[in-house]
Short mmCIF file of C-alpha atoms in Angstrom, two decimals:
data_model
loop_
_atom_site.label_atom_id
_atom_site.label_comp_id
_atom_site.label_asym_id
_atom_site.label_seq_id
_atom_site.Cartn_x
_atom_site.Cartn_y
_atom_site.Cartn_z
CA MET A 1 -45.55 -43.12 71.29
CA ALA A 2 -44.62 -43.88 67.64
CA ASP A 3 -43.54 -46.42 68.57
CA ASP A 4 -46.57 -47.49 71.15
CA LEU A 5 -49.16 -46.36 68.39
CA ARG A 6 -47.38 -48.83 66.13
CA THR A 7 -47.55 -51.35 68.41
CA ARG A 8 -50.52 -50.93 68.80
CA PHE A 9 -51.32 -51.10 64.89
CA THR A 10 -49.85 -54.80 65.10
CA ALA A 11 -51.58 -55.80 68.05
CA GLU A 12 -54.94 -54.79 67.26
CA LEU A 13 -54.86 -56.44 63.78
CA LYS A 14 -53.59 -59.80 65.05
CA THR A 15 -56.51 -59.36 67.60
CA ALA A 16 -59.22 -58.42 64.88
CA MET A 17 -57.71 -61.11 62.14
CA LEU A 18 -57.79 -64.05 65.46
CA ALA A 19 -61.23 -62.88 65.76
CA LYS A 20 -62.24 -62.69 62.03
CA ASP A 21 -63.29 -59.56 61.96
CA ALA A 22 -63.41 -58.01 58.79
CA ALA A 23 -63.96 -55.07 58.51
CA ARG A 24 -62.33 -54.44 61.40
CA THR A 25 -59.23 -55.45 59.88
CA SER A 26 -58.62 -54.15 56.66
CA GLY A 27 -59.28 -50.75 58.20
CA LEU A 28 -56.18 -51.16 60.57
CA ARG A 29 -54.34 -53.16 57.11
CA MET A 30 -55.19 -49.50 55.46
CA ILE A 31 -53.48 -47.93 58.80
CA THR A 32 -50.56 -49.93 58.54
CA ALA A 33 -50.16 -49.11 54.16
CA LYS A 34 -50.34 -45.98 55.06
CA LEU A 35 -48.36 -45.95 57.39
CA LYS A 36 -45.56 -47.40 55.57
CA ASP A 37 -46.43 -44.89 52.80
CA ALA A 38 -45.49 -42.42 55.33
CA ASP A 39 -42.33 -44.24 56.20
CA ILE A 40 -40.79 -44.19 52.64
CA ALA A 41 -41.64 -41.43 51.69
CA ALA A 42 -39.74 -39.66 54.51
CA ARG A 43 -36.46 -41.89 53.81
CA PRO A 44 -34.90 -39.03 51.61
CA SER A 45 -35.29 -36.78 54.78
CA GLY A 46 -32.94 -39.51 56.67
CA VAL A 47 -36.09 -40.45 58.70
CA ASP A 48 -36.28 -44.29 58.70
CA LYS A 49 -40.01 -44.61 60.42
CA ILE A 50 -41.98 -40.95 60.71
CA PRO A 51 -42.50 -38.68 64.84
CA ASP A 52 -46.36 -39.82 66.95
CA ASP A 53 -47.16 -36.23 65.73
CA GLN A 54 -47.38 -37.30 62.20
CA ILE A 55 -48.76 -40.57 62.31
CA ILE A 56 -51.41 -38.45 64.24
CA ALA A 57 -51.37 -36.21 61.22
CA MET A 58 -52.16 -38.64 59.18
CA LEU A 59 -54.69 -40.34 60.98
CA ARG A 60 -56.74 -37.16 61.42
CA GLY A 61 -56.46 -36.93 57.95
CA MET A 62 -57.50 -40.36 56.68
CA ALA A 63 -60.42 -39.36 59.21
CA LYS A 64 -61.24 -36.17 57.39
CA SER A 65 -61.18 -37.31 54.13
CA ARG A 66 -63.54 -40.17 55.10
CA ALA A 67 -66.00 -38.56 56.64
CA GLU A 68 -66.11 -36.70 53.17
CA ALA A 69 -66.43 -39.47 51.28
CA ALA A 70 -69.40 -40.39 53.86
CA ALA A 71 -71.10 -36.96 53.33
CA LEU A 72 -71.11 -37.43 49.07
CA TYR A 73 -72.34 -41.26 49.41
CA ARG A 74 -74.82 -39.80 51.89
CA GLN A 75 -75.97 -37.05 49.05
CA GLY A 76 -75.51 -39.93 45.92
CA ASN A 77 -78.10 -41.71 47.52
CA ARG A 78 -75.60 -44.82 48.14
CA PRO A 79 -75.98 -45.29 51.69
CA GLU A 80 -74.20 -48.24 52.59
CA LEU A 81 -70.92 -47.16 51.04
CA ALA A 82 -71.66 -44.46 53.36
CA GLU A 83 -72.01 -46.26 56.33
CA LYS A 84 -68.40 -48.83 55.35
CA GLU A 85 -65.93 -44.98 55.35
CA GLU A 86 -68.00 -44.81 59.01
CA ALA A 87 -67.32 -47.44 59.94
CA GLU A 88 -63.63 -46.65 58.92
CA ILE A 89 -63.87 -43.08 60.60
CA ALA A 90 -64.39 -45.05 64.41
CA ILE A 91 -61.74 -47.37 63.36
CA ILE A 92 -58.74 -44.95 62.95
CA GLU A 93 -60.61 -42.85 65.76
CA SER A 94 -59.62 -45.32 67.95
CA PHE A 95 -56.17 -43.86 67.89
CA LEU A 96 -56.79 -40.56 67.67
CA PRO A 97 -55.95 -39.00 71.38
CA GLN A 98 -59.32 -38.24 72.94
CA GLN A 99 -60.33 -33.83 71.63
CA MET A 100 -60.78 -31.32 73.74
CA ASP A 101 -63.79 -29.51 74.69
CA GLU A 102 -64.67 -25.61 73.68
CA ALA A 103 -64.28 -24.80 77.56
CA ALA A 104 -60.69 -26.47 77.24
CA MET A 105 -60.24 -25.26 74.03
CA GLN A 106 -61.18 -21.98 74.66
CA GLN A 107 -59.17 -21.61 78.22
CA ALA A 108 -56.02 -22.46 75.44
CA VAL A 109 -56.55 -19.71 73.27
CA ARG A 110 -56.44 -17.62 75.78
CA ASP A 111 -53.40 -18.79 77.75
CA ALA A 112 -51.54 -18.70 74.64
CA VAL A 113 -52.21 -15.01 74.02
CA ALA A 114 -51.26 -13.94 76.96
CA GLU A 115 -47.85 -16.87 76.94
CA THR A 116 -47.27 -14.67 73.47
CA GLY A 117 -48.21 -11.14 74.19
CA ALA A 118 -50.74 -10.86 71.58
CA GLN A 119 -52.21 -7.71 70.95
CA ASN A 120 -53.96 -8.17 67.96
CA VAL A 121 -54.64 -10.55 64.24
CA LYS A 122 -51.30 -10.05 63.37
CA ASP A 123 -50.32 -11.45 65.71
CA MET A 124 -52.38 -14.76 65.05
CA GLY A 125 -49.57 -16.57 63.83
CA LYS A 126 -47.84 -16.15 67.22
CA VAL A 127 -50.52 -17.76 68.85
CA MET A 128 -51.07 -20.67 66.59
CA ALA A 129 -47.74 -21.61 66.11
CA ALA A 130 -47.67 -20.99 70.20
CA LEU A 131 -50.87 -23.40 70.11
CA ARG A 132 -49.20 -26.00 67.99
CA ALA A 133 -46.38 -26.27 69.89
CA LYS A 134 -48.59 -27.37 73.71
CA HIS A 135 -51.50 -29.06 72.21
CA ALA A 136 -51.01 -30.41 69.01
CA ALA A 137 -52.22 -34.59 68.92
CA SER A 138 -55.91 -32.76 70.88
CA LEU A 139 -56.13 -29.49 69.79
CA ASP A 140 -58.39 -29.10 66.14
CA MET A 141 -56.83 -26.15 64.67
CA ALA A 142 -59.58 -25.25 62.38
CA LYS A 143 -61.52 -25.06 64.89
CA ALA A 144 -58.98 -22.93 66.78
CA GLY A 145 -57.82 -20.22 64.03
CA PRO A 146 -61.80 -18.94 64.91
CA LEU A 147 -61.16 -18.74 68.38
CA VAL A 148 -57.79 -17.18 68.54
CA LYS A 149 -59.07 -13.95 65.70
CA ALA A 150 -62.25 -13.93 67.70
CA ALA A 151 -59.83 -13.18 71.15
CA LEU A 152 -57.41 -10.84 69.09
CA GLY A 153 -60.37 -9.43 68.24
CA GLY A 154 -60.72 -10.09 64.70
#
């Protein structure tokens, strides 16, 4: 999938350039530059190209930082800059897998608790590890944490 994402980035960049869509071209160039940086940073550990789960994590981080920046721009009464950040978020999110809805997330937590045999909050790490292993791409771990804690009676 990593190559699929990389191929999609390149294809979408070419399409945006041909359409003379400056905002999308800029956003896609930003993504490919960040990906190149991540690949270079991984080289000392013997990895030539980072795997897809790390690409998705990188994209999530980029979206999160832009959402924080947009909120700060709105507080600072700079709506034009906030809109630019939000446009970049839309571009980034177009490459992310669909997130689980609340009901699916609760079901995944129940399944992980049953699968790991977790009894109390001390077992939360095992449950979170099981969730990450099965649903890393489609599950927001920050939202899953409180659900796991509640399921374990914490």
